[in-house]
C-alpha cells in the first residue's frame, strides 16, 4: 500500500480549520462547490460532486479540533476503501494540518494526479480559512487533461 502525504500550516485557530473540514458550508468553500450530506456526525456520508464525477466519504472518526477520518465509499475505483485523514495540531498562531490519503494499492498515474490535486485543494482550504475565499471545484487550479 502507498499513501499521499501533505502538510500545511494555516494561520487560524484549530476550531475554524475543523469546521471547514466537517461542515458542508466549509467543505463546499474549498473542495467541491457541489457538496451535500453530513460531515459532522460519525457514520454520516458527505457527497462531493465534481465535473468529472463524484466521491462519497463516510465519516469514520471525529475528534473536535484535532482529527477527522473519512472512508471512501463511492467514487473512482482506486479510491474505494481508502481513507482520508486530517490531523490538526496547534503551533503558535497556526494550525498545522497533517493530511494523509491512505491505502492506495499502487502508485498509478491517477495517484500522481490526485496527490497534486490534494495539494491544490489544501491551499484552497488554507485560503478559505485565512481569507474567507477558497478555490473549490469548478474554480480550482486545473493541472492536466483529467480535470
mmCIF file with all atom_site columns, C-alpha atoms in Angstrom:
data_model
loop_
_atom_site.group_PDB
_atom_site.id
_atom_site.type_symbol
_atom_site.label_atom_id
_atom_site.label_alt_id
_atom_site.label_comp_id
_atom_site.label_asym_id
_atom_site.label_entity_id
_atom_site.label_seq_id
_atom_site.pdbx_PDB_ins_code
_atom_site.Cartn_x
_atom_site.Cartn_y
_atom_site.Cartn_z
_atom_site.occupancy
_atom_site.B_iso_or_equiv
_atom_site.pdbx_formal_charge
_atom_site.auth_seq_id
_atom_site.auth_comp_id
_atom_site.auth_asym_id
_atom_site.auth_atom_id
_atom_site.pdbx_PDB_model_num
ATOM 1   C CA . UNK A 1 1   ? 0.000   0.000  0.000   1.00 0.00 ? 1   UNK A CA 1
ATOM 2   C CA . UNK A 1 2   ? 1.086   3.584  -0.671  1.00 0.00 ? 2   UNK A CA 1
ATOM 3   C CA . UNK A 1 3   ? -0.173  6.878  0.721   1.00 0.00 ? 3   UNK A CA 1
ATOM 4   C CA . UNK A 1 4   ? -0.461  10.520 -0.271  1.00 0.00 ? 4   UNK A CA 1
ATOM 5   C CA . UNK A 1 5   ? 1.015   12.795 2.410   1.00 0.00 ? 5   UNK A CA 1
ATOM 6   C CA . UNK A 1 6   ? 0.914   16.596 2.745   1.00 0.00 ? 6   UNK A CA 1
ATOM 7   C CA . UNK A 1 7   ? 1.472   19.203 5.443   1.00 0.00 ? 7   UNK A CA 1
ATOM 8   C CA . UNK A 1 8   ? 0.185   22.775 5.502   1.00 0.00 ? 8   UNK A CA 1
ATOM 9   C CA . UNK A 1 9   ? 0.064   25.403 8.249   1.00 0.00 ? 9   UNK A CA 1
ATOM 10  C CA . UNK A 1 10  ? -2.997  27.645 8.403   1.00 0.00 ? 10  UNK A CA 1
ATOM 11  C CA . UNK A 1 11  ? -2.912  30.885 10.380  1.00 0.00 ? 11  UNK A CA 1
ATOM 12  C CA . UNK A 1 12  ? -6.107  30.246 12.290  1.00 0.00 ? 12  UNK A CA 1
ATOM 13  C CA . UNK A 1 13  ? -7.465  28.552 15.399  1.00 0.00 ? 13  UNK A CA 1
ATOM 14  C CA . UNK A 1 14  ? -7.965  24.798 15.071  1.00 0.00 ? 14  UNK A CA 1
ATOM 15  C CA . UNK A 1 15  ? -11.735 25.193 15.536  1.00 0.00 ? 15  UNK A CA 1
ATOM 16  C CA . UNK A 1 16  ? -12.004 27.156 12.272  1.00 0.00 ? 16  UNK A CA 1
ATOM 17  C CA . UNK A 1 17  ? -9.992  24.578 10.331  1.00 0.00 ? 17  UNK A CA 1
ATOM 18  C CA . UNK A 1 18  ? -12.018 21.745 11.881  1.00 0.00 ? 18  UNK A CA 1
ATOM 19  C CA . UNK A 1 19  ? -15.263 23.474 10.877  1.00 0.00 ? 19  UNK A CA 1
ATOM 20  C CA . UNK A 1 20  ? -14.009 23.807 7.282   1.00 0.00 ? 20  UNK A CA 1
ATOM 21  C CA . UNK A 1 21  ? -13.382 20.025 7.300   1.00 0.00 ? 21  UNK A CA 1
ATOM 22  C CA . UNK A 1 22  ? -16.684 18.962 8.848   1.00 0.00 ? 22  UNK A CA 1
ATOM 23  C CA . UNK A 1 23  ? -19.386 21.414 7.739   1.00 0.00 ? 23  UNK A CA 1
ATOM 24  C CA . UNK A 1 24  ? -20.991 21.282 4.302   1.00 0.00 ? 24  UNK A CA 1
ATOM 25  C CA . UNK A 1 25  ? -20.542 25.049 4.066   1.00 0.00 ? 25  UNK A CA 1
ATOM 26  C CA . UNK A 1 26  ? -16.823 24.738 4.790   1.00 0.00 ? 26  UNK A CA 1
ATOM 27  C CA . UNK A 1 27  ? -16.239 21.756 2.504   1.00 0.00 ? 27  UNK A CA 1
ATOM 28  C CA . UNK A 1 28  ? -18.066 23.443 -0.378  1.00 0.00 ? 28  UNK A CA 1
ATOM 29  C CA . UNK A 1 29  ? -15.918 26.529 0.168   1.00 0.00 ? 29  UNK A CA 1
ATOM 30  C CA . UNK A 1 30  ? -12.594 24.833 -0.535  1.00 0.00 ? 30  UNK A CA 1
ATOM 31  C CA . UNK A 1 31  ? -13.061 21.398 -2.184  1.00 0.00 ? 31  UNK A CA 1
ATOM 32  C CA . UNK A 1 32  ? -16.242 20.916 -4.233  1.00 0.00 ? 32  UNK A CA 1
ATOM 33  C CA . UNK A 1 33  ? -18.853 23.640 -4.620  1.00 0.00 ? 33  UNK A CA 1
ATOM 34  C CA . UNK A 1 34  ? -21.443 20.886 -5.053  1.00 0.00 ? 34  UNK A CA 1
ATOM 35  C CA . UNK A 1 35  ? -21.232 19.237 -1.614  1.00 0.00 ? 35  UNK A CA 1
ATOM 36  C CA . UNK A 1 36  ? -24.100 17.697 0.351   1.00 0.00 ? 36  UNK A CA 1
ATOM 37  C CA . UNK A 1 37  ? -24.510 15.332 3.290   1.00 0.00 ? 37  UNK A CA 1
ATOM 38  C CA . UNK A 1 38  ? -23.472 15.175 6.913   1.00 0.00 ? 38  UNK A CA 1
ATOM 39  C CA . UNK A 1 39  ? -19.780 15.699 7.724   1.00 0.00 ? 39  UNK A CA 1
ATOM 40  C CA . UNK A 1 40  ? -20.128 16.432 11.413  1.00 0.00 ? 40  UNK A CA 1
ATOM 41  C CA . UNK A 1 41  ? -21.558 13.062 12.552  1.00 0.00 ? 41  UNK A CA 1
ATOM 42  C CA . UNK A 1 42  ? -19.758 9.725  12.789  1.00 0.00 ? 42  UNK A CA 1
ATOM 43  C CA . UNK A 1 43  ? -21.409 7.439  10.236  1.00 0.00 ? 43  UNK A CA 1
ATOM 44  C CA . UNK A 1 44  ? -22.596 10.368 8.148   1.00 0.00 ? 44  UNK A CA 1
ATOM 45  C CA . UNK A 1 45  ? -21.800 10.461 4.443   1.00 0.00 ? 45  UNK A CA 1
ATOM 46  C CA . UNK A 1 46  ? -20.676 13.525 2.522   1.00 0.00 ? 46  UNK A CA 1
ATOM 47  C CA . UNK A 1 47  ? -21.223 13.614 -1.233  1.00 0.00 ? 47  UNK A CA 1
ATOM 48  C CA . UNK A 1 48  ? -18.766 15.652 -3.291  1.00 0.00 ? 48  UNK A CA 1
ATOM 49  C CA . UNK A 1 49  ? -19.608 16.258 -6.960  1.00 0.00 ? 49  UNK A CA 1
ATOM 50  C CA . UNK A 1 50  ? -17.004 17.406 -9.477  1.00 0.00 ? 50  UNK A CA 1
ATOM 51  C CA . UNK A 1 51  ? -17.153 17.946 -13.244 1.00 0.00 ? 51  UNK A CA 1
ATOM 52  C CA . UNK A 1 52  ? -15.646 14.506 -13.985 1.00 0.00 ? 52  UNK A CA 1
ATOM 53  C CA . UNK A 1 53  ? -17.686 12.648 -11.310 1.00 0.00 ? 53  UNK A CA 1
ATOM 54  C CA . UNK A 1 54  ? -18.331 12.232 -7.625  1.00 0.00 ? 54  UNK A CA 1
ATOM 55  C CA . UNK A 1 55  ? -16.854 10.938 -4.388  1.00 0.00 ? 55  UNK A CA 1
ATOM 56  C CA . UNK A 1 56  ? -18.757 9.845  -1.280  1.00 0.00 ? 56  UNK A CA 1
ATOM 57  C CA . UNK A 1 57  ? -16.959 9.892  2.071   1.00 0.00 ? 57  UNK A CA 1
ATOM 58  C CA . UNK A 1 58  ? -18.220 8.174  5.207   1.00 0.00 ? 58  UNK A CA 1
ATOM 59  C CA . UNK A 1 59  ? -17.217 9.901  8.442   1.00 0.00 ? 59  UNK A CA 1
ATOM 60  C CA . UNK A 1 60  ? -15.361 7.270  10.493  1.00 0.00 ? 60  UNK A CA 1
ATOM 61  C CA . UNK A 1 61  ? -13.812 9.329  13.308  1.00 0.00 ? 61  UNK A CA 1
ATOM 62  C CA . UNK A 1 62  ? -14.129 12.846 14.672  1.00 0.00 ? 62  UNK A CA 1
ATOM 63  C CA . UNK A 1 63  ? -12.079 14.390 17.468  1.00 0.00 ? 63  UNK A CA 1
ATOM 64  C CA . UNK A 1 64  ? -13.104 18.044 17.738  1.00 0.00 ? 64  UNK A CA 1
ATOM 65  C CA . UNK A 1 65  ? -10.368 20.443 16.615  1.00 0.00 ? 65  UNK A CA 1
ATOM 66  C CA . UNK A 1 66  ? -7.861  17.553 16.352  1.00 0.00 ? 66  UNK A CA 1
ATOM 67  C CA . UNK A 1 67  ? -8.761  14.857 13.818  1.00 0.00 ? 67  UNK A CA 1
ATOM 68  C CA . UNK A 1 68  ? -11.139 13.878 11.028  1.00 0.00 ? 68  UNK A CA 1
ATOM 69  C CA . UNK A 1 69  ? -11.110 10.476 9.323   1.00 0.00 ? 69  UNK A CA 1
ATOM 70  C CA . UNK A 1 70  ? -13.158 9.529  6.274   1.00 0.00 ? 70  UNK A CA 1
ATOM 71  C CA . UNK A 1 71  ? -13.561 6.263  4.359   1.00 0.00 ? 71  UNK A CA 1
ATOM 72  C CA . UNK A 1 72  ? -14.198 6.474  0.627   1.00 0.00 ? 72  UNK A CA 1
ATOM 73  C CA . UNK A 1 73  ? -17.405 4.517  -0.031  1.00 0.00 ? 73  UNK A CA 1
ATOM 74  C CA . UNK A 1 74  ? -18.073 5.601  -3.628  1.00 0.00 ? 74  UNK A CA 1
ATOM 75  C CA . UNK A 1 75  ? -16.072 7.269  -6.362  1.00 0.00 ? 75  UNK A CA 1
ATOM 76  C CA . UNK A 1 76  ? -13.115 6.360  -8.545  1.00 0.00 ? 76  UNK A CA 1
ATOM 77  C CA . UNK A 1 77  ? -12.229 2.663  -8.321  1.00 0.00 ? 77  UNK A CA 1
ATOM 78  C CA . UNK A 1 78  ? -8.741  3.471  -6.991  1.00 0.00 ? 78  UNK A CA 1
ATOM 79  C CA . UNK A 1 79  ? -10.274 5.437  -4.098  1.00 0.00 ? 79  UNK A CA 1
ATOM 80  C CA . UNK A 1 80  ? -12.871 2.915  -2.873  1.00 0.00 ? 80  UNK A CA 1
ATOM 81  C CA . UNK A 1 81  ? -11.868 1.620  0.556   1.00 0.00 ? 81  UNK A CA 1
ATOM 82  C CA . UNK A 1 82  ? -9.078  4.174  1.041   1.00 0.00 ? 82  UNK A CA 1
ATOM 83  C CA . UNK A 1 83  ? -9.109  6.566  3.992   1.00 0.00 ? 83  UNK A CA 1
ATOM 84  C CA . UNK A 1 84  ? -8.573  10.310 4.175   1.00 0.00 ? 84  UNK A CA 1
ATOM 85  C CA . UNK A 1 85  ? -7.180  11.632 7.454   1.00 0.00 ? 85  UNK A CA 1
ATOM 86  C CA . UNK A 1 86  ? -6.812  15.183 8.689   1.00 0.00 ? 86  UNK A CA 1
ATOM 87  C CA . UNK A 1 87  ? -4.719  15.563 11.874  1.00 0.00 ? 87  UNK A CA 1
ATOM 88  C CA . UNK A 1 88  ? -4.638  19.074 13.359  1.00 0.00 ? 88  UNK A CA 1
ATOM 89  C CA . UNK A 1 89  ? -2.000  20.455 15.714  1.00 0.00 ? 89  UNK A CA 1
ATOM 90  C CA . UNK A 1 90  ? -1.676  23.977 17.073  1.00 0.00 ? 90  UNK A CA 1
ATOM 91  C CA . UNK A 1 91  ? 1.744   25.619 16.689  1.00 0.00 ? 91  UNK A CA 1
ATOM 92  C CA . UNK A 1 92  ? 1.843   29.239 17.871  1.00 0.00 ? 92  UNK A CA 1
ATOM 93  C CA . UNK A 1 93  ? -0.851  31.090 15.876  1.00 0.00 ? 93  UNK A CA 1
ATOM 94  C CA . UNK A 1 94  ? -1.017  28.328 13.234  1.00 0.00 ? 94  UNK A CA 1
ATOM 95  C CA . UNK A 1 95  ? -2.964  25.115 12.937  1.00 0.00 ? 95  UNK A CA 1
ATOM 96  C CA . UNK A 1 96  ? -0.857  22.552 11.121  1.00 0.00 ? 96  UNK A CA 1
ATOM 97  C CA . UNK A 1 97  ? -2.773  20.078 9.004   1.00 0.00 ? 97  UNK A CA 1
ATOM 98  C CA . UNK A 1 98  ? -1.108  16.715 8.525   1.00 0.00 ? 98  UNK A CA 1
ATOM 99  C CA . UNK A 1 99  ? -3.025  15.212 5.601   1.00 0.00 ? 99  UNK A CA 1
ATOM 100 C CA . UNK A 1 100 ? -2.932  11.550 4.608   1.00 0.00 ? 100 UNK A CA 1
ATOM 101 C CA . UNK A 1 101 ? -4.838  9.728  1.856   1.00 0.00 ? 101 UNK A CA 1
ATOM 102 C CA . UNK A 1 102 ? -4.194  6.168  2.996   1.00 0.00 ? 102 UNK A CA 1
ATOM 103 C CA . UNK A 1 103 ? -4.343  2.762  1.366   1.00 0.00 ? 103 UNK A CA 1
ATOM 104 C CA . UNK A 1 104 ? -3.699  3.170  -2.342  1.00 0.00 ? 104 UNK A CA 1
ATOM 105 C CA . UNK A 1 105 ? -2.956  -0.271 -3.817  1.00 0.00 ? 105 UNK A CA 1
ATOM 106 C CA . UNK A 1 106 ? -0.197  1.028  -6.076  1.00 0.00 ? 106 UNK A CA 1
ATOM 107 C CA . UNK A 1 107 ? 1.228   4.360  -7.290  1.00 0.00 ? 107 UNK A CA 1
ATOM 108 C CA . UNK A 1 108 ? -0.614  4.513  -10.621 1.00 0.00 ? 108 UNK A CA 1
ATOM 109 C CA . UNK A 1 109 ? -0.711  7.655  -12.803 1.00 0.00 ? 109 UNK A CA 1
ATOM 110 C CA . UNK A 1 110 ? -4.057  8.619  -11.244 1.00 0.00 ? 110 UNK A CA 1
ATOM 111 C CA . UNK A 1 111 ? -2.421  8.675  -7.802  1.00 0.00 ? 111 UNK A CA 1
ATOM 112 C CA . UNK A 1 112 ? 0.140   11.195 -9.045  1.00 0.00 ? 112 UNK A CA 1
ATOM 113 C CA . UNK A 1 113 ? -2.718  13.362 -10.349 1.00 0.00 ? 113 UNK A CA 1
ATOM 114 C CA . UNK A 1 114 ? -4.623  13.045 -7.065  1.00 0.00 ? 114 UNK A CA 1
ATOM 115 C CA . UNK A 1 115 ? -1.561  13.896 -4.987  1.00 0.00 ? 115 UNK A CA 1
ATOM 116 C CA . UNK A 1 116 ? -1.112  17.144 -6.873  1.00 0.00 ? 116 UNK A CA 1
ATOM 117 C CA . UNK A 1 117 ? -4.840  17.917 -6.703  1.00 0.00 ? 117 UNK A CA 1
ATOM 118 C CA . UNK A 1 118 ? -4.872  17.306 -2.941  1.00 0.00 ? 118 UNK A CA 1
ATOM 119 C CA . UNK A 1 119 ? -2.060  19.885 -2.668  1.00 0.00 ? 119 UNK A CA 1
ATOM 120 C CA . UNK A 1 120 ? -4.093  22.328 -4.762  1.00 0.00 ? 120 UNK A CA 1
ATOM 121 C CA . UNK A 1 121 ? -7.140  21.809 -2.553  1.00 0.00 ? 121 UNK A CA 1
ATOM 122 C CA . UNK A 1 122 ? -5.132  22.057 0.685   1.00 0.00 ? 122 UNK A CA 1
ATOM 123 C CA . UNK A 1 123 ? -4.014  25.502 -0.486  1.00 0.00 ? 123 UNK A CA 1
ATOM 124 C CA . UNK A 1 124 ? -7.673  26.262 -1.205  1.00 0.00 ? 124 UNK A CA 1
ATOM 125 C CA . UNK A 1 125 ? -8.510  25.200 2.382   1.00 0.00 ? 125 UNK A CA 1
ATOM 126 C CA . UNK A 1 126 ? -5.741  27.477 3.680   1.00 0.00 ? 126 UNK A CA 1
ATOM 127 C CA . UNK A 1 127 ? -7.061  30.373 1.604   1.00 0.00 ? 127 UNK A CA 1
ATOM 128 C CA . UNK A 1 128 ? -10.665 29.813 2.699   1.00 0.00 ? 128 UNK A CA 1
ATOM 129 C CA . UNK A 1 129 ? -9.817  29.756 6.396   1.00 0.00 ? 129 UNK A CA 1
ATOM 130 C CA . UNK A 1 130 ? -7.315  32.630 6.277   1.00 0.00 ? 130 UNK A CA 1
ATOM 131 C CA . UNK A 1 131 ? -9.119  34.968 3.848   1.00 0.00 ? 131 UNK A CA 1
ATOM 132 C CA . UNK A 1 132 ? -12.704 33.736 3.579   1.00 0.00 ? 132 UNK A CA 1
ATOM 133 C CA . UNK A 1 133 ? -12.311 32.753 -0.087  1.00 0.00 ? 133 UNK A CA 1
ATOM 134 C CA . UNK A 1 134 ? -11.256 29.316 -1.304  1.00 0.00 ? 134 UNK A CA 1
ATOM 135 C CA . UNK A 1 135 ? -10.995 27.894 -4.824  1.00 0.00 ? 135 UNK A CA 1
ATOM 136 C CA . UNK A 1 136 ? -13.230 24.798 -4.844  1.00 0.00 ? 136 UNK A CA 1
ATOM 137 C CA . UNK A 1 137 ? -14.175 22.864 -7.971  1.00 0.00 ? 137 UNK A CA 1
ATOM 138 C CA . UNK A 1 138 ? -15.002 24.235 -10.529 1.00 0.00 ? 138 UNK A CA 1
ATOM 139 C CA . UNK A 1 139 ? -12.820 27.284 -9.703  1.00 0.00 ? 139 UNK A CA 1
ATOM 140 C CA . UNK A 1 140 ? -9.765  25.198 -8.707  1.00 0.00 ? 140 UNK A CA 1
ATOM 141 C CA . UNK A 1 141 ? -6.429  25.245 -10.486 1.00 0.00 ? 141 UNK A CA 1
ATOM 142 C CA . UNK A 1 142 ? -6.585  22.751 -13.363 1.00 0.00 ? 142 UNK A CA 1
ATOM 143 C CA . UNK A 1 143 ? -3.380  20.719 -13.556 1.00 0.00 ? 143 UNK A CA 1
ATOM 144 C CA . UNK A 1 144 ? -3.836  18.337 -16.503 1.00 0.00 ? 144 UNK A CA 1
ATOM 145 C CA . UNK A 1 145 ? -6.310  16.939 -19.009 1.00 0.00 ? 145 UNK A CA 1
ATOM 146 C CA . UNK A 1 146 ? -8.110  14.863 -16.352 1.00 0.00 ? 146 UNK A CA 1
ATOM 147 C CA . UNK A 1 147 ? -9.905  17.872 -14.931 1.00 0.00 ? 147 UNK A CA 1
#
